[in-house]
Coordinates of C-alpha atoms in Angstrom, one line a residue:
Chain A
X390 CA -23.5 25.6 8.5
X391 CA -20.7 28.5 7.3
X392 CA -21.3 32.1 8.5
X393 CA -22.9 33.6 5.1
X394 CA -20.1 36.8 5.9
X395 CA -17.3 34.7 5.8
X396 CA -18.4 32.8 2.7
X397 CA -19.3 36.6 0.6
X398 CA -15.7 37.9 2.1
X399 CA -14.4 35.0 0.4
X400 CA -16.2 35.0 -2.6
X401 CA -15.3 38.9 -2.9
X402 CA -11.4 38.1 -2.3
X403 CA -11.5 35.4 -4.8
X404 CA -12.6 37.7 -7.7
X405 CA -9.7 39.8 -6.8
X406 CA -7.2 36.6 -7.1
X407 CA -6.4 36.4 -10.3
X408 CA -5.6 40.0 -11.1
X409 CA -3.5 40.1 -7.3
X410 CA -1.1 37.1 -8.9
X411 CA -1.2 38.7 -12.1
X412 CA 0.1 41.9 -10.8
X413 CA 3.3 40.2 -9.0
X414 CA 4.4 38.4 -11.5
X415 CA 6.4 41.1 -13.9
X416 CA 9.3 39.8 -12.7
X417 CA 10.0 36.0 -12.7
X418 CA 9.2 34.2 -9.3
X419 CA 8.7 30.8 -7.5
X420 CA 5.9 29.4 -5.9
X421 CA 6.7 29.9 -2.5
X422 CA 8.8 33.4 -3.4
X423 CA 5.2 34.7 -4.3
X424 CA 2.9 33.4 -1.0
X425 CA 5.6 34.9 1.0
X426 CA 5.6 38.3 -1.2
X427 CA 1.9 38.2 -1.0
X428 CA 1.5 37.4 2.7
X429 CA 3.7 40.5 3.1
X430 CA 1.8 43.0 1.5
X431 CA -1.0 41.3 3.2
X432 CA -3.0 39.6 1.2
X433 CA -2.8 35.8 2.1
X434 CA -3.7 33.5 0.1
X435 CA -4.2 29.4 0.5
X436 CA -1.4 27.6 -1.3
X437 CA -3.4 24.7 -2.7
X438 CA -5.4 27.4 -3.8
X439 CA -2.3 29.7 -5.5
X440 CA -0.1 27.1 -6.6
X441 CA -2.6 25.2 -8.5
X442 CA -3.3 28.9 -10.2
X443 CA -0.3 29.8 -11.4
X444 CA -0.6 26.5 -13.7
X445 CA -3.8 27.2 -14.7
X446 CA -2.9 30.7 -15.6
X447 CA -0.1 28.8 -17.5
X448 CA -1.9 27.0 -19.4
X449 CA -4.4 29.9 -20.6
X450 CA -1.6 31.4 -22.1
X451 CA -1.2 34.0 -19.6
X452 CA 2.2 33.2 -18.2
X453 CA 5.6 31.4 -19.4
X454 CA 7.2 28.9 -16.7
X455 CA 11.3 27.6 -16.3
X456 CA 12.8 25.1 -14.1
X457 CA 15.6 26.7 -12.9
X458 CA 18.4 24.9 -10.2
X459 CA 20.2 28.5 -9.1
X460 CA 19.2 27.5 -5.4
X461 CA 19.4 24.7 -3.7
X462 CA 16.8 22.6 -5.2
X463 CA 15.1 22.8 -8.5
X464 CA 12.3 25.9 -8.7
X465 CA 10.1 26.5 -11.3
X466 CA 9.9 30.2 -11.9
X467 CA 6.9 31.7 -13.8
X468 CA 6.6 35.3 -15.1
X469 CA 4.2 36.8 -17.6
X470 CA 4.1 37.0 -21.2
X471 CA 3.0 39.0 -23.4
X472 CA -0.5 38.1 -23.6
X473 CA -0.5 38.5 -19.5
X474 CA 0.6 41.7 -19.8
X475 CA -1.4 42.8 -22.0
X476 CA -4.7 41.1 -19.8
X477 CA -2.9 42.6 -16.8
X478 CA -3.5 46.0 -18.3
X479 CA -7.2 45.5 -19.2
X480 CA -7.9 43.9 -15.8
X481 CA -6.1 46.8 -14.1
X482 CA -8.4 49.4 -16.2
X483 CA -11.2 47.6 -15.0
X484 CA -10.4 46.8 -11.4
X485 CA -10.1 51.3 -11.1
X486 CA -13.3 51.5 -13.0
X487 CA -15.0 49.3 -11.1
X488 CA -13.1 50.9 -7.7
X489 CA -14.3 54.2 -8.6
X490 CA -17.9 53.0 -9.1
X491 CA -18.4 50.7 -5.8
X492 CA -16.5 53.7 -4.0
X493 CA -19.7 56.2 -5.4
X494 CA -22.3 53.3 -4.7
X495 CA -20.5 52.7 -1.2
X496 CA -20.4 56.8 -0.5
X497 CA -16.4 56.8 -0.1
X498 CA -16.8 60.2 -2.6
X499 CA -19.1 61.8 -0.1
X500 CA -16.0 61.3 2.6
X501 CA -13.8 62.7 0.5
Chain B
X779 CA 17.0 15.4 5.6
X780 CA 14.5 13.2 5.8
X781 CA 11.4 14.3 4.6
X782 CA 9.2 10.9 4.4
X783 CA 6.0 12.8 4.8
X784 CA 6.9 15.4 2.0
X785 CA 6.9 11.9 -0.1
X786 CA 4.0 10.1 1.3
X787 CA 1.7 13.7 0.8
X788 CA 3.3 14.8 -3.2
X789 CA 2.9 10.6 -3.9
X790 CA -1.4 11.1 -2.5
X791 CA -1.2 14.2 -4.6
X792 CA -0.6 12.7 -7.9
X793 CA -2.2 9.6 -7.6
X794 CA -5.2 11.4 -7.9
X795 CA -3.4 13.6 -10.7
X796 CA -4.5 12.5 -14.5
X797 CA -1.3 11.0 -15.7
X798 CA -0.3 13.2 -18.3
X799 CA 0.4 16.3 -15.6
X800 CA 1.3 13.9 -12.2
X801 CA 5.6 14.2 -12.7
X802 CA 5.2 18.2 -13.6
X803 CA 3.1 18.7 -10.6
X804 CA 4.9 16.1 -8.5
X805 CA 7.5 17.9 -9.3
X806 CA 7.0 21.3 -8.4
X807 CA 5.0 20.1 -5.2
X808 CA 8.1 19.0 -3.6
X809 CA 9.9 22.0 -5.1
X810 CA 7.6 24.2 -3.0
X811 CA 7.4 21.7 0.5
X812 CA 11.1 21.9 0.2
X813 CA 11.1 26.1 -0.4
X814 CA 8.5 26.1 2.9
X815 CA 10.6 23.6 5.3
X816 CA 13.9 25.8 4.5
X817 CA 12.1 28.7 5.4
X818 CA 10.7 27.1 8.1
X819 CA 13.9 25.4 9.2
X820 CA 16.3 28.9 8.8
X821 CA 14.0 31.6 10.5
X822 CA 11.6 29.6 12.1
X823 CA 11.3 28.5 15.8
X824 CA 13.4 26.6 17.8
X825 CA 11.5 22.7 17.9
X826 CA 10.9 22.8 14.3
X827 CA 14.6 23.1 14.3
X828 CA 14.5 20.1 16.9
X829 CA 11.7 18.3 14.9
X830 CA 11.8 18.6 11.1
X831 CA 8.7 16.2 11.3
X832 CA 6.9 18.6 13.4
X833 CA 8.1 21.1 10.6
X834 CA 6.7 19.3 8.2
X835 CA 3.2 17.8 9.6
X836 CA 2.9 22.3 10.2
X837 CA 3.7 22.7 6.7
X838 CA 1.5 20.0 5.0
X839 CA -1.7 21.3 7.0
X840 CA -0.7 24.1 5.6
X841 CA -1.2 23.2 2.0
X842 CA -4.3 21.1 2.7
X843 CA -5.6 17.6 2.4
X844 CA -3.8 15.7 -0.6
X845 CA -7.3 15.2 -2.3
X846 CA -8.2 19.0 -1.8
X847 CA -5.3 19.9 -3.1
X848 CA -5.4 17.3 -6.0
X849 CA -8.7 18.7 -6.9
X850 CA -7.3 22.3 -7.5
X851 CA -4.8 21.2 -9.8
X852 CA -7.1 18.5 -11.2
X853 CA -9.4 19.6 -14.9
X854 CA -13.0 20.7 -13.5
X855 CA -15.3 17.0 -14.6
X856 CA -18.2 16.0 -15.9
X857 CA -18.7 13.1 -13.6
X858 CA -22.1 10.4 -13.9
X859 CA -21.1 9.0 -10.4
X860 CA -18.5 12.0 -8.6
X861 CA -16.2 11.1 -5.6
X862 CA -18.4 11.6 -2.5
X863 CA -20.7 8.9 -3.7
X864 CA -18.4 6.1 -5.5
X865 CA -17.0 4.3 -2.7
X866 CA -20.5 4.0 -1.7
X867 CA -21.7 2.9 -5.4
X868 CA -18.6 0.2 -5.6
X869 CA -20.1 -1.4 -2.8
X870 CA -23.5 -1.6 -4.3
X871 CA -22.2 -3.0 -7.2
X872 CA -20.2 -5.8 -5.7
X873 CA -22.5 -6.4 -3.5
X874 CA -25.3 -7.2 -6.5
X875 CA -22.8 -9.5 -8.8
X876 CA -22.0 -11.3 -5.8
X877 CA -25.6 -12.2 -5.3
X878 CA -25.9 -12.7 -8.8
X879 CA -23.0 -15.3 -8.9
X880 CA -24.3 -16.9 -5.5
X881 CA -27.8 -17.1 -6.9
X882 CA -26.5 -18.0 -10.4
X883 CA -23.1 -20.6 -9.7
X884 CA -24.1 -21.9 -6.2
X885 CA -27.5 -21.9 -5.1
X886 CA -29.4 -23.3 -8.1
X887 CA -26.4 -25.2 -9.0
X888 CA -26.8 -27.4 -5.7
X889 CA -30.2 -27.0 -5.6
X890 CA -30.3 -29.1 -9.5
X891 CA -27.9 -31.4 -8.4
X892 CA -29.7 -32.5 -4.7
X893 CA -33.2 -32.5 -6.4
X894 CA -34.3 -35.4 -7.9
X895 CA -37.4 -36.3 -9.6
X896 CA -39.8 -34.0 -10.7
X897 CA -38.6 -31.3 -8.6
X898 CA -34.8 -31.6 -10.1
X899 CA -36.7 -31.5 -13.4
X900 CA -38.7 -28.5 -12.4
X901 CA -35.0 -27.0 -11.3
X902 CA -33.2 -28.1 -14.0
X903 CA -35.6 -26.4 -17.2
X904 CA -35.7 -22.9 -14.3
X905 CA -31.9 -22.7 -14.6
X906 CA -31.7 -23.0 -18.4
X907 CA -34.5 -20.4 -18.7
X908 CA -32.8 -18.2 -16.5
X909 CA -29.6 -18.8 -18.7
X910 CA -30.8 -17.4 -21.7
X911 CA -32.1 -14.1 -19.5
X912 CA -29.0 -14.1 -17.6
X913 CA -27.2 -11.4 -19.4
X914 CA -30.3 -8.9 -19.5
X915 CA -30.5 -9.6 -15.3
X916 CA -27.1 -8.1 -15.1
X917 CA -27.1 -5.1 -17.4
X918 CA -30.6 -4.7 -15.2
X919 CA -29.3 -4.7 -12.1
X920 CA -26.3 -2.9 -12.9
X921 CA -28.2 -0.5 -15.2
X922 CA -30.5 0.2 -12.3
X923 CA -27.8 0.8 -9.4
X924 CA -25.9 3.4 -11.6
X925 CA -28.9 4.9 -12.7
X926 CA -29.7 5.5 -8.3
X927 CA -26.7 6.7 -7.7
X928 CA -26.5 9.1 -10.7
X929 CA -29.8 10.6 -9.6
X930 CA -28.4 10.6 -5.8
X931 CA -25.1 12.1 -7.2
X932 CA -27.9 15.2 -8.5
X933 CA -30.0 15.6 -5.6
X934 CA -27.5 15.0 -2.9
X935 CA -26.9 18.9 -1.8
X936 CA -23.5 19.4 -2.3
X937 CA -22.9 20.3 1.9
X938 CA -23.7 16.2 2.5
X939 CA -20.7 15.5 3.3
X940 CA -18.9 18.8 4.0
X941 CA -19.8 18.9 7.6
X942 CA -18.5 15.1 8.2
X943 CA -15.2 16.4 6.8
X944 CA -14.9 19.3 9.3
X945 CA -15.4 17.8 12.1
X946 CA -12.3 15.4 11.8
X947 CA -9.4 17.2 11.3
X948 CA -7.2 15.9 8.8
X949 CA -3.7 14.5 10.5
X950 CA -0.7 14.7 8.1
X951 CA 1.0 11.5 10.4
X952 CA -2.0 9.7 8.8
X953 CA -0.7 9.7 5.1
X954 CA -0.5 6.0 4.0
X955 CA 3.0 4.7 3.3
X956 CA 4.5 4.6 -0.3
X957 CA 3.5 1.1 -1.7
X958 CA 6.9 -0.4 -3.2
X959 CA 6.0 -1.9 -6.5
X960 CA 8.9 -4.1 -6.7
X961 CA 8.2 -5.5 -3.0
X962 CA 6.7 -9.5 -3.2
X963 CA 3.1 -9.8 -1.7
X964 CA 4.6 -13.0 0.7
X965 CA 0.5 -13.6 2.0
X966 CA -0.6 -14.0 -1.7
X967 CA 2.3 -15.7 -3.3
X968 CA 2.3 -18.5 -0.6
X969 CA -2.0 -18.5 -0.5
X970 CA -1.7 -19.0 -4.7
X971 CA 1.1 -21.9 -4.2
X972 CA -1.1 -23.3 -1.7
X973 CA -3.5 -23.7 -4.2
X974 CA -2.1 -24.5 -7.4
X975 CA -0.6 -27.6 -5.0
X976 CA -4.2 -28.5 -4.2
X977 CA -4.7 -28.4 -7.8
X978 CA -2.3 -30.6 -9.0
X979 CA -2.7 -33.1 -6.6
X980 CA -6.8 -33.0 -7.3
X981 CA -6.3 -33.0 -10.4
X982 CA -3.8 -36.1 -10.9
X983 CA -4.3 -38.4 -8.3
X984 CA -7.4 -37.7 -8.1
X985 CA -9.6 -36.8 -10.6
X986 CA -12.8 -38.8 -9.6
X987 CA -13.7 -36.1 -7.2
X988 CA -14.1 -33.5 -10.2
X989 CA -17.7 -34.4 -10.7
X990 CA -21.4 -34.8 -9.7
X991 CA -21.2 -35.9 -6.2
X992 CA -24.4 -36.3 -4.4
X993 CA -27.2 -38.4 -2.8
X994 CA -30.3 -38.6 -4.3
X995 CA -32.8 -41.2 -4.3
X996 CA -33.7 -43.1 -7.7
X997 CA -36.6 -45.1 -8.2
X998 CA -37.8 -45.3 -4.7
X999 CA -34.8 -47.0 -3.4
X1000 CA -33.1 -45.3 0.2
X1001 CA -31.1 -42.8 -0.4
X1002 CA -27.1 -42.8 -1.1
X1003 CA -24.3 -41.3 -2.6
X1004 CA -23.5 -40.6 -6.0
X1005 CA -20.1 -39.5 -7.4
X1006 CA -20.3 -39.7 -11.4
X1007 CA -16.6 -38.1 -12.8
X1008 CA -17.4 -35.3 -15.6
X1009 CA -13.8 -35.3 -17.2
X1010 CA -13.2 -36.6 -20.8
X1011 CA -10.0 -38.7 -21.1
X1012 CA -9.3 -36.2 -24.2
X1013 CA -8.8 -33.4 -20.9
X1014 CA -5.7 -36.1 -19.8
X1015 CA -4.2 -36.7 -22.2
X1016 CA -4.4 -33.3 -24.5
X1017 CA -4.7 -30.9 -21.6
X1018 CA -3.7 -31.9 -18.6
X1019 CA 0.2 -32.4 -19.3
X1020 CA -0.3 -28.6 -20.0
X1021 CA -1.9 -27.3 -16.6
X1022 CA 0.9 -29.5 -15.0
X1023 CA 3.5 -27.3 -16.9
X1024 CA 1.6 -24.3 -15.9
X1025 CA 1.3 -24.8 -12.3
X1026 CA 4.6 -26.1 -11.9
X1027 CA 6.0 -23.6 -13.5
X1028 CA 4.5 -20.9 -11.6
X1029 CA 5.0 -22.3 -8.2
X1030 CA 8.8 -22.4 -9.4
X1031 CA 8.6 -18.8 -10.0
X1032 CA 6.3 -18.3 -6.4
X1033 CA 9.7 -19.7 -4.8
X1034 CA 12.1 -18.1 -6.6
X1035 CA 10.3 -14.5 -5.6
X1036 CA 9.5 -15.4 -2.0
X1037 CA 13.3 -16.3 -1.6
X1038 CA 13.8 -12.9 -3.3
X1039 CA 11.5 -11.0 -1.6
X1040 CA 11.5 -8.7 -4.2
X1041 CA 10.1 -8.6 -8.2
X1042 CA 13.2 -9.0 -10.5
X1043 CA 13.4 -8.0 -14.6
X1044 CA 14.2 -11.7 -14.7
X1045 CA 11.1 -12.9 -12.5
X1046 CA 8.6 -10.3 -14.6
X1047 CA 9.7 -11.5 -18.1
X1048 CA 9.3 -15.1 -16.3
X1049 CA 5.7 -14.1 -14.6
X1050 CA 4.5 -12.2 -18.6
X1051 CA 5.0 -15.8 -20.2
X1052 CA 3.5 -17.5 -17.6
X1053 CA 0.3 -15.5 -18.3
X1054 CA 0.9 -15.6 -22.6
X1055 CA 0.9 -19.3 -21.4
X1056 CA -2.2 -19.7 -19.5
X1057 CA -4.0 -17.3 -21.9
X1058 CA -2.8 -20.2 -24.5
X1059 CA -4.0 -23.4 -22.6
X1060 CA -7.2 -21.7 -22.6
X1061 CA -7.4 -21.0 -25.8
X1062 CA -6.5 -24.6 -26.7
X1063 CA -9.1 -26.1 -24.0
X1064 CA -11.5 -23.7 -26.0
X1065 CA -11.2 -25.0 -29.2
X1066 CA -9.8 -28.5 -28.5
X1067 CA -11.4 -31.8 -27.8
X1068 CA -14.2 -31.5 -25.3
X1069 CA -12.8 -31.4 -22.0
X1070 CA -16.3 -33.0 -20.0
X1071 CA -18.0 -36.1 -20.8
X1072 CA -22.0 -36.0 -19.4
X1073 CA -22.9 -39.6 -20.7
X1074 CA -22.6 -41.5 -17.4
X1075 CA -24.6 -38.6 -15.5
X1076 CA -28.3 -40.4 -14.9
X1077 CA -31.4 -39.6 -14.4
X1078 CA -31.7 -38.3 -18.5
X1079 CA -33.2 -35.5 -16.9
X1080 CA -30.2 -34.9 -15.2
X1081 CA -28.2 -34.9 -17.5
X1082 CA -30.0 -32.9 -20.4
X1083 CA -30.1 -30.2 -17.7
X1084 CA -25.9 -30.2 -17.3
X1085 CA -25.8 -31.0 -20.9
X1086 CA -26.7 -27.6 -21.6
X1087 CA -25.1 -26.0 -18.6
X1088 CA -21.7 -27.6 -17.6
X1089 CA -20.2 -27.0 -21.7
X1090 CA -22.2 -23.1 -21.5
X1091 CA -20.2 -22.7 -17.9
X1092 CA -17.2 -24.2 -18.6
X1093 CA -17.0 -22.0 -22.3
X1094 CA -17.8 -18.6 -20.2
X1095 CA -15.3 -19.5 -17.8
X1096 CA -12.7 -20.7 -19.9
X1097 CA -13.0 -17.0 -21.9
X1098 CA -13.5 -15.2 -19.1
X1099 CA -9.7 -16.4 -18.9
X1100 CA -8.3 -16.1 -21.7
X1101 CA -9.2 -12.3 -21.3
X1102 CA -8.2 -11.8 -18.2
X1103 CA -4.9 -13.8 -19.2
X1104 CA -4.6 -11.6 -22.4
X1105 CA -4.5 -8.3 -20.3
X1106 CA -3.1 -9.6 -17.2
X1107 CA 0.1 -10.4 -19.5
X1108 CA -0.5 -6.3 -20.9
X1109 CA -0.5 -5.4 -17.4
X1110 CA 2.2 -7.3 -16.8
X1111 CA 4.2 -5.8 -20.1
X1112 CA 3.6 -2.5 -19.1
X1113 CA 4.8 -2.9 -15.3
X1114 CA 8.2 -4.4 -17.8
X1115 CA 8.1 -1.3 -20.0
X1116 CA 7.5 1.0 -16.8
X1117 CA 10.1 -0.1 -14.8
X1118 CA 12.8 -0.3 -17.5
X1119 CA 12.2 2.8 -18.3
X1120 CA 12.4 4.0 -14.9
X1121 CA 16.0 2.8 -14.5
X1122 CA 16.9 4.5 -17.8
X1123 CA 15.7 7.9 -16.4
X1124 CA 17.6 7.3 -13.2

């Protein structure tokens, strides 16, 4: 049986996944470069989760993608489109509001 | 650089995806794996540079098993019977089909043939009765099996198979090799050719073997061997020349394939033509002059039973042959078109 804390932590992270990915796609990136840049910022996402997620977001009309042959082999680049930018803005506002509320609930305000 | 493990991995992921998104996802996966390998070899550890296969294994372990990746790509589906229990379901359904066929097509006819006197009549009529209900029996059996597994699918907890999966770590080296669709399956061709040769010999030189061969005692006389041919003279004049032509052409094709070792466009077209020809022969046999001659069967009770059963069984077999011939021809045509379009795009 999996550790319940581990399950809850991964569930918590999963909830932030879309926002995390959208936030990095204001410039065009291919899957592997996105995975690496997120890892460098301390956000590790399973590759088997990240790449299909990019396609799902594209299907939902938030990203646009195109193949490019600039590098050593063809790569598929993803970038936010207009709907994606608007969604990102909305999600950011939601995130900040949620963060403030949680900070309050968790007593961070008192620490400040 | 050879990246055979990557090729096998992408193939395994691809074959689990819906056809419409397969090529695109496979191309992207290839690209992502190439990026990961390039990164690993450029900046990575010395042992990776010396052994690119080890680097591929490490990367694939990070990506995870093909079924997991494919499940992430494929859209969520609603299953009547999901992948967890589907393989067991297939085994059970095949066992049920096998048992029903064994009982209906082998055991009951044998009992009918070997029996004599009263038991024979009883078995014969029993067999005819079952024949009426056979479709119902098949449907009820498969319905029950399917319903049971549909319930199991919903009752089993999600974690039912998880522990087993976790105990067995995935090894990318265990990925199956990619099958070459143009390579000839030598074993299957040899077996098929042997059976065709046997059919040619039996139907042309020993047609009396195709009949009722049994031991029985009639009117309290000692038991003796009975041999009653079943094929009508019209079978030999109307159908055997067509069957001979079909079989000889099939043997010729098999010999060419065994010699060449690979399917070519010509052999595929020829094979397609033979499938059509086979379906036409089945259709002619289904609609043309009678194949069987049952007048010589004695005693009367056995003849009556066989008059009911054998033509029906033969017709069912011919309909199955006709339908499978058409389906097979369509499958072969699709493969020809697919091979052609692949060649053009290459």
